Coordinates of C-alpha atoms in Angstrom, one line a residue:
X295 CA 113.1 221.6 48.4
X296 CA 112.6 219.0 51.0
X297 CA 115.6 219.7 52.7
X298 CA 114.0 223.3 53.3
X299 CA 110.4 222.2 54.1
X300 CA 111.9 219.8 56.9
X301 CA 114.2 222.4 58.3
X302 CA 111.4 224.7 58.8
X303 CA 109.0 222.0 60.1
X304 CA 111.4 221.3 62.7
X305 CA 111.6 225.1 63.3
X306 CA 107.8 225.6 63.7
X307 CA 107.7 222.3 65.8
X308 CA 110.7 223.6 67.9
X309 CA 108.6 226.7 68.6
X310 CA 105.5 225.1 69.3
X311 CA 107.4 223.1 72.1
X312 CA 108.5 226.4 73.6
X313 CA 105.1 227.7 73.5
X314 CA 103.6 224.7 74.8
X315 CA 106.1 224.9 78.1
X316 CA 105.2 228.7 78.5
X317 CA 101.4 227.7 78.5
X318 CA 101.9 224.7 80.7
X319 CA 103.6 227.3 83.4
X320 CA 101.2 229.9 82.7
X321 CA 98.0 227.6 82.7
X322 CA 99.5 225.7 86.4
X323 CA 100.0 229.4 88.0
X324 CA 96.6 230.2 86.9
X325 CA 95.2 226.7 88.4
X326 CA 97.5 226.6 90.9
X327 CA 98.7 229.9 92.4
X328 CA 100.0 228.2 95.7
X329 CA 102.8 226.6 93.1
X330 CA 104.0 229.7 91.3
X331 CA 106.4 230.5 94.2
X332 CA 107.6 227.1 94.3
X333 CA 108.4 226.7 90.9
X334 CA 110.0 230.1 90.5
X335 CA 112.4 229.2 93.7
X336 CA 112.8 225.9 92.2
X337 CA 113.9 227.6 88.8
X338 CA 116.0 230.1 90.7
X339 CA 118.1 227.3 92.4
X340 CA 118.4 225.4 89.2
X341 CA 120.1 228.3 87.5
X342 CA 122.2 229.4 90.7
X343 CA 123.4 226.4 91.3
X344 CA 124.6 225.8 87.4
X345 CA 126.2 229.6 87.8
X346 CA 128.1 228.4 91.1
X347 CA 129.1 225.2 90.0
X348 CA 130.6 226.5 86.7
X349 CA 132.3 229.3 88.6
X350 CA 134.1 226.6 91.3
X351 CA 134.9 224.2 88.2
X352 CA 132.8 221.5 90.4
X353 CA 130.9 219.2 88.2
X354 CA 127.2 218.8 88.9
X355 CA 124.7 217.5 86.4
X356 CA 121.2 219.9 86.5
X357 CA 119.7 217.9 84.0
X358 CA 117.7 215.8 86.0
X359 CA 116.2 218.8 87.8
X360 CA 115.5 220.6 84.8
X361 CA 113.9 217.6 83.6
X362 CA 111.9 217.5 87.2
X363 CA 110.8 220.8 86.4
X364 CA 109.6 220.3 82.8
X365 CA 107.7 217.3 83.5
X366 CA 105.9 219.0 86.3
X367 CA 104.8 221.8 84.7
X368 CA 103.2 219.7 81.6
X369 CA 102.0 217.1 84.2
X370 CA 99.7 219.8 86.1
X371 CA 98.7 221.3 82.6
X372 CA 98.0 217.8 80.9
X373 CA 95.8 216.3 84.5
X374 CA 95.2 219.5 86.8
X375 CA 96.3 217.9 89.8
X376 CA 100.1 216.8 91.3
X377 CA 100.8 213.4 93.2
X378 CA 102.3 213.0 96.5
X379 CA 105.1 211.2 94.8
X380 CA 105.6 214.8 92.5
X381 CA 105.4 216.7 95.8
X382 CA 108.1 214.5 97.6
X383 CA 110.4 214.6 94.4
X384 CA 110.2 218.4 94.1
X385 CA 111.2 218.6 98.1
X386 CA 114.1 216.2 97.6
X387 CA 115.4 217.9 94.3
X388 CA 114.7 221.3 96.1
X389 CA 116.9 220.1 99.4
X390 CA 119.7 218.9 97.0
X391 CA 120.0 221.9 95.2
X392 CA 120.1 224.2 98.2
X393 CA 122.7 221.6 99.6
X394 CA 125.0 222.0 96.3
X395 CA 124.5 225.5 96.3
X396 CA 125.3 226.0 100.1
X397 CA 128.6 224.1 99.6
X398 CA 129.5 226.1 96.6
X399 CA 129.0 229.4 98.6
X400 CA 130.8 228.0 101.7
X401 CA 133.7 227.2 99.0
X402 CA 133.7 230.6 97.5
X403 CA 133.8 232.5 101.1
X404 CA 136.9 230.1 102.0
X405 CA 138.7 231.5 98.9
X406 CA 137.9 234.9 99.8
X407 CA 139.4 234.2 103.6
X408 CA 142.3 232.5 102.1
X409 CA 143.2 235.5 100.1
X410 CA 142.3 238.0 102.7
X411 CA 144.5 235.8 105.4
X412 CA 147.4 235.8 103.2
X413 CA 147.8 239.7 103.1
X414 CA 149.3 240.3 106.2
X415 CA 147.0 240.6 108.9
X416 CA 147.3 241.5 112.9
X417 CA 146.1 239.9 115.6
X418 CA 143.1 241.8 116.3
X419 CA 142.1 241.2 112.1
X420 CA 142.7 237.7 112.3
X421 CA 140.8 237.3 115.1
X422 CA 137.5 239.9 113.6
X423 CA 138.1 237.2 110.3
X424 CA 137.6 234.1 112.4
X425 CA 134.7 235.7 114.5
X426 CA 132.9 236.2 110.7
X427 CA 133.6 232.6 109.7
X428 CA 132.6 230.8 112.7
X429 CA 129.2 233.0 112.2
X430 CA 128.9 231.9 108.6
X431 CA 129.7 228.4 109.2
X432 CA 126.9 228.8 112.2
X433 CA 124.5 229.7 109.5
X434 CA 125.5 227.5 106.7
X435 CA 126.2 224.5 108.8
X436 CA 128.9 222.7 106.4
X437 CA 128.9 219.1 106.7
X438 CA 131.8 217.7 108.4
X439 CA 132.2 214.4 106.0
X440 CA 134.1 215.7 103.2
X441 CA 135.0 214.1 99.7
X442 CA 138.5 214.5 98.3
X443 CA 137.3 218.1 96.2
X444 CA 136.0 219.3 99.4
X445 CA 139.2 218.3 101.5
X446 CA 140.4 221.9 100.7
X447 CA 137.9 222.9 103.8
X448 CA 139.8 221.0 106.2
X449 CA 143.1 222.4 105.0
X450 CA 141.8 225.9 105.2
X451 CA 140.9 225.6 108.9
X452 CA 143.8 223.6 109.9
X453 CA 146.2 226.6 108.3
X454 CA 143.8 228.9 110.0
X455 CA 145.1 227.7 113.4
X456 CA 148.6 228.3 112.2
X457 CA 147.5 231.7 111.1
X458 CA 146.3 232.2 114.9
X459 CA 149.9 230.9 116.3
X460 CA 151.8 233.1 113.9
X461 CA 149.9 236.5 115.1
X462 CA 149.7 235.1 118.4
X463 CA 145.5 235.2 118.9
X464 CA 144.9 235.2 122.6
X465 CA 141.0 234.1 122.6
X466 CA 141.3 230.9 123.3
X467 CA 137.4 230.7 122.4
X468 CA 138.2 231.1 119.0
X469 CA 141.1 229.2 118.8
X470 CA 139.4 226.2 120.8
X471 CA 136.5 226.4 118.0
X472 CA 138.9 226.1 115.0
X473 CA 140.5 222.9 117.1
X474 CA 136.8 221.6 117.2
X475 CA 136.2 222.3 113.5
X476 CA 139.7 220.4 112.5
X477 CA 138.8 217.4 114.6
X478 CA 135.5 217.2 113.3
X479 CA 136.4 216.9 109.8
X480 CA 136.9 213.4 108.3
X481 CA 136.5 211.7 104.6
X482 CA 133.7 209.8 103.4
X483 CA 136.0 207.8 101.6
X484 CA 139.0 206.8 103.9
X485 CA 141.5 206.3 100.8
X486 CA 141.1 210.2 100.0
X487 CA 143.0 211.0 103.0
X488 CA 146.0 210.5 101.0
X489 CA 145.0 213.8 99.4
X490 CA 144.9 215.7 101.7
X491 CA 147.8 218.2 102.8
X492 CA 148.4 218.7 106.5
X493 CA 150.0 222.2 107.9
X494 CA 153.4 222.2 109.1
X495 CA 153.3 223.4 112.4
X496 CA 156.6 225.4 113.9
X497 CA 157.8 224.2 117.0
X498 CA 155.9 226.4 119.4
X499 CA 152.4 225.3 118.0
X500 CA 151.9 222.7 120.6
X501 CA 152.4 224.9 123.5
X502 CA 150.3 227.4 122.0
X503 CA 147.0 224.8 121.8
X504 CA 148.1 223.4 125.0
X505 CA 148.0 227.1 126.9
X506 CA 144.4 227.4 125.3
X507 CA 142.8 223.8 125.8
X508 CA 143.6 224.7 129.5
X509 CA 142.3 228.2 129.4
X510 CA 139.0 226.8 128.0
X511 CA 138.6 223.4 130.0
X512 CA 138.9 221.4 126.7
X513 CA 139.7 217.9 126.8
X514 CA 141.3 217.4 123.5
X515 CA 142.6 213.7 123.8
X516 CA 138.8 213.0 124.7
X517 CA 137.3 214.9 122.1
X518 CA 139.7 213.4 119.4
X519 CA 139.0 209.5 120.8
X520 CA 135.2 210.1 119.7
X521 CA 136.5 211.3 116.8
X522 CA 139.1 208.8 115.4
X523 CA 138.7 209.4 111.9
X524 CA 139.5 213.0 112.2
X525 CA 141.6 214.2 109.5
X526 CA 143.7 216.6 112.0
X527 CA 146.8 214.4 112.4
X528 CA 148.3 217.0 114.8
X529 CA 146.0 215.4 117.4
X530 CA 148.7 212.8 117.9
X531 CA 151.0 215.0 119.6
X532 CA 148.8 214.9 122.5
X533 CA 149.1 211.6 123.0
X534 CA 151.4 210.4 126.0
X535 CA 151.5 207.0 124.4
X536 CA 152.8 208.1 121.0
X537 CA 155.3 210.7 122.5
X538 CA 157.0 207.6 124.6
X539 CA 157.0 205.3 121.5
X540 CA 158.8 207.7 119.8
X541 CA 161.1 208.9 122.5
X542 CA 160.5 212.7 122.6
X543 CA 161.4 213.2 126.1
X544 CA 160.3 216.9 126.4
X545 CA 157.0 216.1 125.1
X546 CA 156.0 213.4 127.6
X547 CA 157.3 215.6 130.4
X548 CA 155.1 218.7 128.9
X549 CA 152.1 216.4 128.5
X550 CA 152.4 214.6 131.8
X551 CA 153.0 218.3 133.7
X552 CA 149.6 219.3 132.3
X553 CA 147.8 216.1 133.6
X554 CA 147.1 214.3 129.9
X555 CA 146.0 210.7 130.6
X556 CA 148.2 208.2 129.4
X557 CA 145.9 206.0 128.1
X558 CA 142.5 207.6 127.2
X559 CA 139.6 205.5 128.4
X560 CA 138.2 204.5 125.1
X561 CA 141.9 203.1 124.3
X562 CA 141.9 201.3 127.8
X563 CA 138.5 199.6 127.0
X564 CA 139.8 198.4 123.7
X565 CA 143.0 197.1 125.2
X566 CA 140.7 193.9 127.0
X567 CA 140.0 190.7 125.6
X568 CA 136.4 192.1 124.0
X569 CA 134.3 190.0 125.9
X570 CA 132.1 192.0 128.2
X571 CA 130.8 188.7 130.2
X572 CA 133.9 187.8 130.9
X573 CA 136.1 189.3 133.7
X574 CA 139.0 191.2 132.8
X575 CA 142.0 189.7 135.0
X576 CA 144.6 191.7 133.4
X577 CA 144.9 195.1 135.7
X578 CA 144.6 198.3 134.1
X579 CA 148.2 199.3 134.3
X580 CA 149.4 196.2 133.3
X581 CA 147.5 196.9 129.9
X582 CA 148.8 200.2 130.3
X583 CA 152.3 198.5 129.8
X584 CA 151.2 195.9 127.2
X585 CA 149.8 198.9 125.0
X586 CA 153.2 201.0 125.7
X587 CA 155.5 197.8 124.6
X588 CA 152.8 197.4 121.2
X589 CA 153.2 201.1 120.4
X590 CA 157.3 201.0 120.9
X591 CA 157.3 198.0 118.5
X592 CA 155.3 199.6 116.5
X593 CA 157.5 202.5 115.7
X594 CA 160.5 200.2 116.0
X595 CA 159.4 198.3 113.1
X596 CA 158.9 200.7 111.2
X597 CA 162.3 202.4 111.5
X598 CA 163.8 199.1 110.9
X599 CA 161.9 198.5 107.6
X600 CA 163.9 201.4 106.2
X601 CA 167.3 199.8 107.3
X602 CA 168.4 197.2 104.9
X603 CA 170.0 194.7 107.2
X604 CA 167.8 192.9 109.9
X605 CA 167.8 193.7 113.6
X606 CA 167.2 191.2 116.0
X607 CA 166.5 194.1 118.8
X608 CA 162.9 194.3 118.1
X609 CA 162.2 193.0 121.7
X610 CA 163.8 196.0 123.4
X611 CA 163.4 199.8 123.4
X612 CA 166.1 202.6 122.9
X613 CA 167.4 204.0 125.6
X614 CA 165.2 207.5 125.0
X615 CA 162.3 205.5 124.7
X616 CA 163.3 203.6 128.1
X617 CA 163.7 207.1 129.5
X618 CA 160.1 208.0 128.2
X619 CA 158.6 205.0 130.0
X620 CA 160.3 205.4 133.1
X621 CA 158.9 208.9 133.4
X622 CA 155.6 207.8 133.4
X623 CA 155.9 206.6 136.8
X624 CA 156.5 210.1 138.2
X625 CA 152.8 210.9 137.3
X626 CA 150.8 207.9 138.5
X627 CA 150.4 206.8 142.1
X628 CA 150.4 202.6 141.2
X629 CA 153.1 200.6 142.3
X630 CA 155.7 199.4 140.1
X631 CA 154.9 196.5 138.1
X632 CA 156.8 193.0 138.3
X633 CA 157.6 191.2 135.3
X634 CA 156.6 188.1 136.8
X635 CA 153.1 189.4 138.0
X636 CA 152.7 190.5 134.6
X637 CA 153.4 187.3 132.9
X638 CA 151.1 185.5 135.5
X639 CA 148.0 187.7 134.6
X640 CA 148.4 187.1 130.7
X641 CA 148.6 183.4 131.5
X642 CA 145.4 183.7 133.8
X643 CA 143.4 185.8 131.2
X644 CA 144.4 183.1 128.3
X645 CA 142.9 180.0 130.7
X646 CA 140.0 182.0 131.9
X647 CA 139.0 182.8 128.4
X648 CA 139.6 178.8 127.3
X649 CA 137.4 177.9 130.1
X650 CA 134.6 180.1 128.5
X651 CA 135.0 178.4 125.0
X652 CA 136.9 181.5 123.6
X653 CA 140.3 181.1 121.8
X654 CA 142.6 183.9 121.6
X655 CA 146.3 182.6 120.5
X656 CA 147.2 185.4 118.8
X657 CA 146.0 187.8 121.7
X658 CA 148.2 185.8 124.2
X659 CA 151.2 185.1 121.9
X660 CA 151.1 189.0 121.3
X661 CA 151.0 189.8 125.0
X662 CA 153.6 187.4 126.0
X663 CA 156.1 188.8 123.5
X664 CA 155.1 192.3 124.8
X665 CA 156.0 191.1 128.3
X666 CA 159.1 189.9 127.3
X667 CA 160.1 193.2 125.7
X668 CA 159.0 194.9 129.0
X669 CA 161.3 192.6 130.7
X670 CA 164.4 193.9 128.4
X671 CA 163.0 197.1 129.2
X672 CA 163.2 197.1 132.9
X673 CA 166.2 194.5 133.0
X674 CA 168.7 195.9 135.7
X675 CA 166.8 198.9 136.9
X676 CA 167.1 200.1 140.2
X677 CA 163.8 202.1 140.3
X678 CA 161.7 198.8 139.7
X679 CA 161.0 197.5 142.9
X680 CA 158.4 195.8 144.7
X681 CA 157.5 198.1 147.5
X682 CA 154.9 200.2 147.6
X683 CA 155.0 203.8 146.7
X684 CA 156.2 206.3 149.1
X685 CA 153.8 208.6 151.0
X686 CA 155.4 211.3 149.3
X687 CA 155.1 210.4 145.9
X688 CA 151.2 209.6 146.5
X689 CA 150.9 212.9 147.9
X690 CA 151.9 214.4 144.6
X691 CA 149.6 212.5 142.9
X692 CA 146.8 213.7 145.1
X693 CA 147.6 217.1 145.1
X694 CA 148.2 216.9 141.3
X695 CA 144.8 215.1 140.9
X696 CA 143.4 217.9 142.8
X697 CA 144.8 220.5 140.6
X698 CA 143.5 218.8 137.4
X699 CA 140.2 218.6 138.4
X700 CA 140.2 222.0 138.6
X701 CA 142.2 222.7 135.5
X702 CA 145.0 224.3 137.2
X703 CA 147.5 221.5 136.2
X704 CA 150.4 223.1 136.0
X705 CA 150.2 226.7 136.7
X706 CA 148.3 226.3 139.7
X707 CA 151.2 224.6 141.2
X708 CA 153.1 227.8 141.4
X709 CA 150.2 229.6 143.4
X710 CA 150.3 227.2 146.4
X711 CA 153.2 229.1 147.8
X712 CA 155.6 226.1 148.2
X713 CA 159.3 226.0 148.3
X714 CA 161.0 226.0 145.2
X715 CA 162.2 222.3 145.4
X716 CA 158.5 221.1 146.6
X717 CA 157.5 223.0 143.2
X718 CA 159.8 221.3 141.1
X719 CA 158.7 218.0 142.8
X720 CA 155.2 218.7 142.0
X721 CA 155.9 219.5 138.5
X722 CA 157.7 216.0 138.0
X723 CA 160.9 218.2 137.4
X724 CA 162.8 215.8 139.9
X725 CA 162.2 212.3 141.2

């Protein structure tokens, strides 16, 4: 009997609680009609978020939101008023729920597009799909900081670029919009990058993207420099220094033909000693050489770590790296740098820093090593001379600079109606 009485007691109590919450809501709406819509919207958001997170197998705790909703009803019923703190909590929870709902809807939409894009669409169908995707992104404004669970958003965008190449989408605006979206994405926790799957782009993808960047007048290197933590690792293919360091002659030639900066401005600024009130005595061209030697050395060290025997050739470069480095001088008007001149400027900087109470022995030692490396690279090279560059070469640089500023490089060379040999010379194909 005792057990039965206790069960009936708790059942009646539970019914009273349910009835109490219902009465609280009715009384609240009667007293404050303006709260009817917020209450309904908050409750709907909670239920929708719960549904969407369950569908997408995402963990999202709605307990705090539900608890707040019940507390809001009871508090208003008992006190007859709502404090500013409660209103702020309501607005915060509503915003939080909307963000969660938006993210889940975006994830669902991506899954739909992923399945659609894998059904063998043609070029016009892919263009239509991308246009719809960009419109949705414009409305939802998905955040660019991703968690490990959201990395698939970047993976989809990066793969969509691959799809554009495969079906040969010719709308440069759409292609560049996707490139910007891919570059914008980065991880909240940098350590989560290891979970991100990078797409495997085919051989012709590099030229495909280059063509569209020129059409859209888009400076991909500067944009990537402003987004240094980007997940889109393919941007390194547009770095001249990276191409030189791995000895990829064809890529170096292609980048130089398109007028890519050898060292982006932001990278050049970081290459200085780092003290704005102290004069930079190492010229830009000298710092370019030091950066190039540093990059080549880093690549060679990575390669040597895979080799069981130690190699003493760390202060030199491979033949393909030297050829790529030599190619750089076809595209710039600066005279060749003598080793003694570079060494003198390194010592001058170290002396100037010491005079201002700054000791940077590590920087000095590294630059000295890079200077030795440069000396080994250019040893016995007939093309390193003290003479200034020829008028012919300076004219080439001036014409190329003018074409680049008008976004007509390299295709504008063929429109100048020049002899074939001069076209090849302007296009860096011959010395």
